Tab-separated table of C-alpha atoms in Angstrom:
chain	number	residue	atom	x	y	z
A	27	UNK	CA	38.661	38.383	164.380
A	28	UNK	CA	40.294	41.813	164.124
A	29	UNK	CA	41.598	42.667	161.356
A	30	UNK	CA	45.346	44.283	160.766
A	31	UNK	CA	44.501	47.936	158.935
A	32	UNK	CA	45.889	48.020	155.764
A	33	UNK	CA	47.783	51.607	156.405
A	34	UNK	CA	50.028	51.788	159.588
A	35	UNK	CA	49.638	55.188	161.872
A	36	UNK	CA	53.473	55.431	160.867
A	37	UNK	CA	53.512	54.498	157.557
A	38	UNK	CA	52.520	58.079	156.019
A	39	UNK	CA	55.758	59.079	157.917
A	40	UNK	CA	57.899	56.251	156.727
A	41	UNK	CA	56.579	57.496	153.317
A	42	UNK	CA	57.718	61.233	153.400
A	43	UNK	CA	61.033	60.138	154.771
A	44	UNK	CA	61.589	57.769	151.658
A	45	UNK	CA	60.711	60.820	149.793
A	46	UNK	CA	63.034	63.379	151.687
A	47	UNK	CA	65.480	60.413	151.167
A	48	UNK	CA	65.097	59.972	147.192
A	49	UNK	CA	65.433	64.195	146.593
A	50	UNK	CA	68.449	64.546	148.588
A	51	UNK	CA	70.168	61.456	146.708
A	52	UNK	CA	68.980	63.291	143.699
A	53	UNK	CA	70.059	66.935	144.969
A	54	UNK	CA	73.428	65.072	145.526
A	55	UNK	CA	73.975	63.427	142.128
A	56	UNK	CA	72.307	66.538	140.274
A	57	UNK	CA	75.740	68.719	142.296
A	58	UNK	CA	78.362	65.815	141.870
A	59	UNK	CA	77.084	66.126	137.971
A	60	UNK	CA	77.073	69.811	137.560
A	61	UNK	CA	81.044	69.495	139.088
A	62	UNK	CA	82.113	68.155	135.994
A	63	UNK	CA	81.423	71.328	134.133
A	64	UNK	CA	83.283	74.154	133.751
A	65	UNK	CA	82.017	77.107	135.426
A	66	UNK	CA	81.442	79.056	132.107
A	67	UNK	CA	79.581	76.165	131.424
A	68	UNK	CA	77.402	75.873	134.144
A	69	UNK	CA	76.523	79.829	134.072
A	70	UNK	CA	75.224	79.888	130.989
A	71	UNK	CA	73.119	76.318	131.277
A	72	UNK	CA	71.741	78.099	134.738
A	73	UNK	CA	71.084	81.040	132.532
A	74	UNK	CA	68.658	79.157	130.141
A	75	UNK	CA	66.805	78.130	133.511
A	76	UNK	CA	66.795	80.980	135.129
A	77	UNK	CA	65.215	82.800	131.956
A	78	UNK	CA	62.590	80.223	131.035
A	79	UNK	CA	61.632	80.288	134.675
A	80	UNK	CA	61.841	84.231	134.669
A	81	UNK	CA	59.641	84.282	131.775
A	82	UNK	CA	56.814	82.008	132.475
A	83	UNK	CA	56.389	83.986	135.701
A	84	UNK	CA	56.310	86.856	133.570
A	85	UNK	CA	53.494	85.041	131.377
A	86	UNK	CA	51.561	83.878	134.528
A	87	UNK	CA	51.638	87.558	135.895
A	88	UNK	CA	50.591	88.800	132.460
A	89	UNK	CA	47.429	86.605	131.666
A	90	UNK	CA	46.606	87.291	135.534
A	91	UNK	CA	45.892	91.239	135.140
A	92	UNK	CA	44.558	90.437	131.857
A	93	UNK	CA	42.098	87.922	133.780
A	94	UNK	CA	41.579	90.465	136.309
A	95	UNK	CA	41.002	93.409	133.751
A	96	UNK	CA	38.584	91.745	131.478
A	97	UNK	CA	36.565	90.171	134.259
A	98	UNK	CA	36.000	92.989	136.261
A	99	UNK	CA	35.376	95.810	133.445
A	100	UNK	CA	34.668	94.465	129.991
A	101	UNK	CA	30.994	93.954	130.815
A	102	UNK	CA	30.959	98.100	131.550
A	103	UNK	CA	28.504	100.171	128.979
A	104	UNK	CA	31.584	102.415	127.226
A	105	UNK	CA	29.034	105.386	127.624
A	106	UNK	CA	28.390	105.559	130.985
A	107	UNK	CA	30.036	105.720	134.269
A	108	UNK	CA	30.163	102.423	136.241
A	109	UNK	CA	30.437	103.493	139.771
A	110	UNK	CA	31.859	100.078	140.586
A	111	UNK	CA	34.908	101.799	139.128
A	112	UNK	CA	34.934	104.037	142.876
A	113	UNK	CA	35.387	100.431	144.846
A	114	UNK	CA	37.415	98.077	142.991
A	115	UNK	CA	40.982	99.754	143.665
A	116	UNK	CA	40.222	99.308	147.511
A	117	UNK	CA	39.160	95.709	147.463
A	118	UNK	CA	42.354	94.808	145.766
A	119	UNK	CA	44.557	96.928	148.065
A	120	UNK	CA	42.783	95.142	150.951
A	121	UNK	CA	43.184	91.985	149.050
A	122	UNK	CA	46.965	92.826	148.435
A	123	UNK	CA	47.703	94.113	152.036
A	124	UNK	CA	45.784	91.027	154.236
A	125	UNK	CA	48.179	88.992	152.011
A	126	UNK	CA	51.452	90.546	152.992
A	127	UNK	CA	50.359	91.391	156.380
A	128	UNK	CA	48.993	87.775	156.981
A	129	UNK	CA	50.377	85.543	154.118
A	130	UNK	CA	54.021	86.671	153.526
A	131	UNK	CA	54.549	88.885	156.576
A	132	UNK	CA	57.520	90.420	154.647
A	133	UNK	CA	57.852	93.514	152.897
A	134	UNK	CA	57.695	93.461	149.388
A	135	UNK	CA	57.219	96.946	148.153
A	136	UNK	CA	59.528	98.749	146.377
A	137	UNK	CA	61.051	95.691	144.339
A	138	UNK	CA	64.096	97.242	142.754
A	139	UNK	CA	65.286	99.032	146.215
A	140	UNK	CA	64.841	95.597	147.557
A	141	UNK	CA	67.048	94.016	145.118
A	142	UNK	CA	69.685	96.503	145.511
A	143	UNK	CA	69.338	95.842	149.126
A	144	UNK	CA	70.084	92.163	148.630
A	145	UNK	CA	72.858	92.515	146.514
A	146	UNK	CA	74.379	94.940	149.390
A	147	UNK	CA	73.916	93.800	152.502
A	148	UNK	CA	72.498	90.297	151.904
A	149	UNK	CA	74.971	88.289	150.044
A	150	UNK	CA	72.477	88.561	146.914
A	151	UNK	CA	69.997	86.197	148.872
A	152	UNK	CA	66.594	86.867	147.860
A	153	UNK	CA	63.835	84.843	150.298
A	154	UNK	CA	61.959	82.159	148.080
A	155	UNK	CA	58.761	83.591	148.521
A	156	UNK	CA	59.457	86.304	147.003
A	157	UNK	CA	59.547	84.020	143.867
A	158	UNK	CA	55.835	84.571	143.767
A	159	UNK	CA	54.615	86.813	146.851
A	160	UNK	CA	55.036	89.959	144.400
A	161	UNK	CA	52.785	88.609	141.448
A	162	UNK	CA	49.905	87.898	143.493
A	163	UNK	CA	50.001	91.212	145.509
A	164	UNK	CA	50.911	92.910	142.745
A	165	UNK	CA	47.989	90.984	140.340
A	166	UNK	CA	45.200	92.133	142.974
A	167	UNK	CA	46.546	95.752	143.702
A	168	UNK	CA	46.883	96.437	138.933
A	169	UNK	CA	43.930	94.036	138.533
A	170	UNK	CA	41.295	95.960	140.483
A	171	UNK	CA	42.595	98.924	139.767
A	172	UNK	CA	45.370	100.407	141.633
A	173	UNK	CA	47.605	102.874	139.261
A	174	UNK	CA	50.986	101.107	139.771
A	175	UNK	CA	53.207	99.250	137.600
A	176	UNK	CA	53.855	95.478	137.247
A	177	UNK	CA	57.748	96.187	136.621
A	178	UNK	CA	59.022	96.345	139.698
A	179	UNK	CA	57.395	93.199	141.315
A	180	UNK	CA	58.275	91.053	138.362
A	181	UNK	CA	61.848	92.219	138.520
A	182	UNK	CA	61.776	91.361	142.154
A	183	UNK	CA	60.146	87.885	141.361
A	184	UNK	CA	63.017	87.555	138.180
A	185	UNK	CA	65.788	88.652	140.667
A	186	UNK	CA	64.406	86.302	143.477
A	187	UNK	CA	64.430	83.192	141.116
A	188	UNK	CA	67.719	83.724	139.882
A	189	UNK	CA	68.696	84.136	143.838
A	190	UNK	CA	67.274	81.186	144.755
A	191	UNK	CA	68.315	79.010	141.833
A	192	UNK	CA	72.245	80.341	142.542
A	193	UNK	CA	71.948	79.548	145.918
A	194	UNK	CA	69.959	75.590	145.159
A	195	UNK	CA	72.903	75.122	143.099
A	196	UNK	CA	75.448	76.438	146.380
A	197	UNK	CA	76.951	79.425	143.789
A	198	UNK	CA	79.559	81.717	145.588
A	199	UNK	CA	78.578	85.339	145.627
A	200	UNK	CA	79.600	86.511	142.711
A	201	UNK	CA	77.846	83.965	140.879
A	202	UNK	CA	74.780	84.156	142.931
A	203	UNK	CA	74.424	88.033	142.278
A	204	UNK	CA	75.244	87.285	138.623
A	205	UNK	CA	72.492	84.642	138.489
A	206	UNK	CA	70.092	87.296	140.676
A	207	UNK	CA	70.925	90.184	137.593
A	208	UNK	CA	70.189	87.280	135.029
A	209	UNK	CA	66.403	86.861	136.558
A	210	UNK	CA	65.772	90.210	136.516
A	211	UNK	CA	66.821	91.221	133.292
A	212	UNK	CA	64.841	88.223	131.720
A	213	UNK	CA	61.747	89.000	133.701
A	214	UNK	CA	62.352	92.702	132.310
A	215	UNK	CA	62.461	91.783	128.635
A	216	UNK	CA	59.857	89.070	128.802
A	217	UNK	CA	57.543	92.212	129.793
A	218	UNK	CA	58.262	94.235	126.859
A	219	UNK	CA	59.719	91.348	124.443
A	220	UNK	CA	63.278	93.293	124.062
A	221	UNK	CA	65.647	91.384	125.609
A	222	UNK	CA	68.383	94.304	125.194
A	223	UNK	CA	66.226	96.116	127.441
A	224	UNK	CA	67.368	93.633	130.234
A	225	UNK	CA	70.533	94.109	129.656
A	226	UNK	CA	70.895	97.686	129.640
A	227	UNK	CA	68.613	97.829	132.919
A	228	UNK	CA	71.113	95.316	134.778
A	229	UNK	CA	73.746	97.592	133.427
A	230	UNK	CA	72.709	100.868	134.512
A	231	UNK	CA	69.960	100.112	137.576
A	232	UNK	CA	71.898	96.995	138.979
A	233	UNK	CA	75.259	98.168	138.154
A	234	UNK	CA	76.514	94.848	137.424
A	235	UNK	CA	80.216	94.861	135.868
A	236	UNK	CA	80.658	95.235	132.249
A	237	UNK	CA	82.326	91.913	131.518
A	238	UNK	CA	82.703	88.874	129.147
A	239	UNK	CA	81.270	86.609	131.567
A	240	UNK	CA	78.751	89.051	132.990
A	241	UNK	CA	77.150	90.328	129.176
A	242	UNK	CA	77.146	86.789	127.708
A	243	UNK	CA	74.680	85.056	130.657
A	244	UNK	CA	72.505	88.142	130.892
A	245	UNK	CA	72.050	87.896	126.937
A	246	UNK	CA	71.029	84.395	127.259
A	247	UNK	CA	68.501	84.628	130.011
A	248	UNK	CA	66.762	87.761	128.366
A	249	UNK	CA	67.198	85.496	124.972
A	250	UNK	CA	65.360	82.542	126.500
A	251	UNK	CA	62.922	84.732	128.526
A	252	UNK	CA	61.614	86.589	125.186
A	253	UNK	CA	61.777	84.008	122.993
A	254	UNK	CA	59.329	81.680	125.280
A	255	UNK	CA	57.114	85.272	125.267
A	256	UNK	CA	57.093	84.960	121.957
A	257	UNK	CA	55.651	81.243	121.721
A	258	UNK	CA	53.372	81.224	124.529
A	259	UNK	CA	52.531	85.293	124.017
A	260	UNK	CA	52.465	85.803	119.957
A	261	UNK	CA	55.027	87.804	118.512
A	262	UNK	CA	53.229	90.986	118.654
A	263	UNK	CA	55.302	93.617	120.347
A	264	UNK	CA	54.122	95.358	123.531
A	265	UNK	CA	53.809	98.982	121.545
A	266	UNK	CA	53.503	98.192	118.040
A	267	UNK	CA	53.767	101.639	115.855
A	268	UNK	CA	54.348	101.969	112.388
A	269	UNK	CA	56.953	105.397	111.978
A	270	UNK	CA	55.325	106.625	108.244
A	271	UNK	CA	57.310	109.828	108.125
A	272	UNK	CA	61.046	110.299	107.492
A	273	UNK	CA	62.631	112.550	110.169
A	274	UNK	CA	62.859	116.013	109.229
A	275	UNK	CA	65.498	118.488	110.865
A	276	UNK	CA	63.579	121.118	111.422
A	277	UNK	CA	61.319	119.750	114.068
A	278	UNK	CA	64.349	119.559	115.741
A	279	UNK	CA	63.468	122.618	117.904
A	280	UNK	CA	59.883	120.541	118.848
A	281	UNK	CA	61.920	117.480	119.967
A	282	UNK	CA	63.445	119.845	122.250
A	283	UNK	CA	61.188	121.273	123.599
A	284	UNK	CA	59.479	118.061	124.590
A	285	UNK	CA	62.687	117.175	126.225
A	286	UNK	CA	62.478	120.106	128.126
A	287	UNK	CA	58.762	119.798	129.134
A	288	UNK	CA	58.781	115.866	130.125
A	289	UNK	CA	62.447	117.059	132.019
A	290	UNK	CA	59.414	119.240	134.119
A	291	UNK	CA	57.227	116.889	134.604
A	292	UNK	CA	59.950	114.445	135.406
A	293	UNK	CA	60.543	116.775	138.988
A	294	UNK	CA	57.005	117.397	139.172
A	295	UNK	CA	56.400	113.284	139.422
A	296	UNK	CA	59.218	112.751	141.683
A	297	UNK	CA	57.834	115.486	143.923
A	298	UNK	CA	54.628	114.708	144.240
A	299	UNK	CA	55.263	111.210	144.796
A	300	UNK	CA	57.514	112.014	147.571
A	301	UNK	CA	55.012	114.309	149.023
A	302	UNK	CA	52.125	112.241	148.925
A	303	UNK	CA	54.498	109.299	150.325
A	304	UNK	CA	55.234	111.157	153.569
A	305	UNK	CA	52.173	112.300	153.756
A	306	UNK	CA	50.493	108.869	153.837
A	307	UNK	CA	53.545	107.823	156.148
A	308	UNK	CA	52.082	109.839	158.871
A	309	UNK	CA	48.371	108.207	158.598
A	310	UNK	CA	48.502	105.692	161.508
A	311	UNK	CA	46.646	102.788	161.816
A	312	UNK	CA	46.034	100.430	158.624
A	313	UNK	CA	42.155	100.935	158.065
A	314	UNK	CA	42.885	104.892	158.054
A	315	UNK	CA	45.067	104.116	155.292
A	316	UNK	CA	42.416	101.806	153.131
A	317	UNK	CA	39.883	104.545	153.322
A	318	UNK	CA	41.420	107.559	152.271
A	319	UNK	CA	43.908	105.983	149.803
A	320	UNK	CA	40.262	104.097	148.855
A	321	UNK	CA	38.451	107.327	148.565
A	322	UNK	CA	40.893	109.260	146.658
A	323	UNK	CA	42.175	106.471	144.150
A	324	UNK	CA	38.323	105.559	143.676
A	325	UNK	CA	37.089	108.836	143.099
A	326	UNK	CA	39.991	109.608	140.737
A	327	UNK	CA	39.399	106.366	138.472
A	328	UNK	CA	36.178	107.231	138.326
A	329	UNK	CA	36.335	110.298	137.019
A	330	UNK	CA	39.394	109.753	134.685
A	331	UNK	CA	38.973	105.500	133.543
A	332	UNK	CA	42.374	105.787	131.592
A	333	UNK	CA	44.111	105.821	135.388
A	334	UNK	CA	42.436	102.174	135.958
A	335	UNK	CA	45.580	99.975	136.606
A	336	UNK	CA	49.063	100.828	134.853
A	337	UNK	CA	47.637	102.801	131.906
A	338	UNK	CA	49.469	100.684	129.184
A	339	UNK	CA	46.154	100.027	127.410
A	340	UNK	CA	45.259	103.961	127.337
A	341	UNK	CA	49.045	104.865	126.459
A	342	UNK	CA	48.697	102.341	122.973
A	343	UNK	CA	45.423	104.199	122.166
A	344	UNK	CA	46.915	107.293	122.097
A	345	UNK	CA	49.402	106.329	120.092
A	346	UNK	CA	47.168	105.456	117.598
A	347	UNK	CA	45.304	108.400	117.516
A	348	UNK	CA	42.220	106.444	119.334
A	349	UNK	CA	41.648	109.578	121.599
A	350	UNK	CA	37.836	108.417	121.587
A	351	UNK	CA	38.589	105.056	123.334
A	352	UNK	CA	40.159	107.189	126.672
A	353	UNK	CA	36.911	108.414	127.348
A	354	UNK	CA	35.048	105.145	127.376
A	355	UNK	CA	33.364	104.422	130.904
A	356	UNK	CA	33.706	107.896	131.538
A	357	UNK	CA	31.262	110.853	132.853
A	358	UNK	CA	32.918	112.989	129.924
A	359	UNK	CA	31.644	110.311	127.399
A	360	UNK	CA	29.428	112.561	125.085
A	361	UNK	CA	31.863	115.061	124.891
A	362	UNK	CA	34.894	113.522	123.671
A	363	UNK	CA	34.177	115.023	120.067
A	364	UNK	CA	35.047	119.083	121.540
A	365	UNK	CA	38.869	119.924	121.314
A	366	UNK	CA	38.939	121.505	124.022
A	367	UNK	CA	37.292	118.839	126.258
A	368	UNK	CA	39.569	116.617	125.264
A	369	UNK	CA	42.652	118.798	126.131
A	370	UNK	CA	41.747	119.500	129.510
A	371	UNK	CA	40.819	115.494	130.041
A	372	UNK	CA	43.960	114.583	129.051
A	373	UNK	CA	45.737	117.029	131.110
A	374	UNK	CA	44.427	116.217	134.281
A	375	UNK	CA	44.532	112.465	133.642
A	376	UNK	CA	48.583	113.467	132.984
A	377	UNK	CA	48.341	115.229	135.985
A	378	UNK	CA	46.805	113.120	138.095
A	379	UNK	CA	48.500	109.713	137.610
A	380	UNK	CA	51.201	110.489	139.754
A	381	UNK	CA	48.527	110.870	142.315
A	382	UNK	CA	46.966	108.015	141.795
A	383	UNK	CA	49.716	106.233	141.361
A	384	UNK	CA	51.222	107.006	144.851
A	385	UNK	CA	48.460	107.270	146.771
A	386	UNK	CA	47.815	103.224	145.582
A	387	UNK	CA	51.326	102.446	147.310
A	388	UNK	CA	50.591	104.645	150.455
A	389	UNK	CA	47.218	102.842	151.026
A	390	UNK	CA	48.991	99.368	150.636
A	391	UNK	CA	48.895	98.414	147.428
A	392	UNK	CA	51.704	96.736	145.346
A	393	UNK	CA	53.354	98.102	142.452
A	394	UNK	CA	55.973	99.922	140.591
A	395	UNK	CA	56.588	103.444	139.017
A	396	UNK	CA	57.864	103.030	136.030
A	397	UNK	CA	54.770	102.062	134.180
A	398	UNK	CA	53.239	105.741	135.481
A	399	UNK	CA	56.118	107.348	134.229
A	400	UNK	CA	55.874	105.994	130.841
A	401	UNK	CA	52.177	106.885	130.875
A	402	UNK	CA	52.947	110.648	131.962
A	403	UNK	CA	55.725	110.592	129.264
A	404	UNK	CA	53.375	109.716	126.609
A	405	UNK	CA	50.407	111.702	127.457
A	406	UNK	CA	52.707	114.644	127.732
């Protein structure tokens, strides 16, 4: 006798429609609850979600580079030149690009313009893939390589969770763009484990208003975002310097003068970026683009190793006098001990992160400038 199968052809549907069912009835209740709060209220409970979500995406885009980073190099001999370091940054633009191209089909470069764009023209709506979009391009463009910075995606993933939470919870406008601020400044400090540093970039970048109601949320999200850092992330901060000498006023002049010269090299950065920018802008056709932004980001790295990726690991062993580390992996190894060696290497590894860094961008990669800039500050 046949036998009655135990699963129905329809019962897999009846099954997701229970399910669709049971999350709007709890979408509805979780709104008709949240209605009994005061709007200060809800703000700053959204604020605490919005910065622990801000921040573990931070963490997960963190411990992803690292991942990337220690996989692909820390196997290298430190005195001798890998040549693997002349095709890695063009496997992860590739990598990067397919996935935006294929994957996202959006663009996602240039995360703060985007956000700016948002709050402008789009009502402050950020689309939900941007939630995560920029952390994987982003992790394969740094992670194998490419000399770009991981600030700018994560403040477009931070600003695109606060978006998208504002507009789950159906926030007017002014909340929603509040909310969008909130993510970015907690992704921001999360980064760099300052949560003022949020604040002040919402403040001057975002150009939020200087209110009350605006300051008190943003200090909670970067709050929450820094102190989950800290638990999951130790409570070791991102440049961690001990000052042993008192300030003296007559190095005054010096400080000035360093001013002055990083004022240069601030227009010589801009410059170059925009030139190199247009001139990749003109390259047509998207394999043209791989190979010479893969030839010349390649070569460079392998030359100078301290451009691999953002530079932040270079930039602390400067600071701390480690001058031997930056030549690690390098053709330049057994000479790091002659001054003047070492003065020319670090001048064209100033000099030639802004190439690097833009010719990663033009070929397709994902990533930010302000990481480069610090770099070019500090070697400078």
């Amino acid at each position: 006798a046949a036998h009655k199968p135990i699963f129905q052809p329809g019962d897999r549907y009846c099954a997701m429609s229970r399910t669709k069912h049971r999350a709007e009835l709890l979408y509805r209740y979780l709104i008709i609850a949240t209605k009994r709060l005061t709007d200060r209220q809800l703000m700053i409970l959204l604020a605490i979600v919005v910065g622990l979500a801000a921040g573990l995406a931070t963490y997960v885009f963190q411990h992803t580079l690292e991942f990337f980073r220690f996989s692909l190099t820390s196997w290298f001999d430190i005195d001798k030149a890998s040549v693997l370091y002349f095709f890695y940054p063009v496997v992860g633009i590739v990598i990067a690009t397919l996935f935006v191209r294929y994957v996202v089909r959006d663009d996602i470069s240039e995360g703060v313009t985007r956000v700016l764009y948002a709050m402008s023209k789009k009502g402050s709506r950020i689309k939900p893939h941007n939630c995560y979009s920029s952390i994987i391009a982003s992790s394969a463009t740094i992670g194998f390589g490419g000399s770009v910075g991981p600030e700018a995606p994560i403040v477009l993933t931070g600003s695109a969770i606060g978006s998208n939470i504002g507009r789950f919870m159906r926030m007017n406008y002014k909340n929603s763009t509040l909310l969008l601020c909130c993510g970015a400044a907690a992704a921001l400090s999360a980064v760099f484990k300052a949560p003022i540093t949020g604040v002040v970039f919402v403040l001057e970048i975002l150009m939020l208003d200087i209110t009350v109601a605006s300051i008190i949320p943003l200090l909670i999200s970067t709050v929450t975002a820094t102190t989950l850092m800290f638990f999951l992330n130790g409570f070791e901060p991102v440049f961690n310097l001990d000052v042993k000498y008192a300030f003296q006023l007559r190095n005054l002049p010096y400080y000035a003068l360093l001013g002055l010269i990083c004022g240069l090299m601030s227009y010589y950065f801009t410059q170059i970026n925009g030139r190199i920018a247009a001139r990749f802008a003109r390259i047509r056709g998207m394999y043209r683009k791989w190979i010479v932004g893969g030839l010349l980001i390649g070569t460079l790295i392998f030359l100078f190793p301290p451009l691999y990726g953002e530079g932040y690991e270079s930039l602390v062993d400067l600071m701390h006098g480690n001058v031997d580390a930056l030549f690690n992996n390098s053709l330049f190894f057994r000479y790091r001990s002659i001054s003047w060696v070492v003065m020319l290497y670090l001048l064209a590894t100033l000099f030639l992160k802004v190439v690097a860094m833009s010719a990663t961008n033009g070929a397709g990669g994902v990533g930010g400038s302000f990481a480069p800039s610090l770099f070019v500050g500090a070697f400078t």
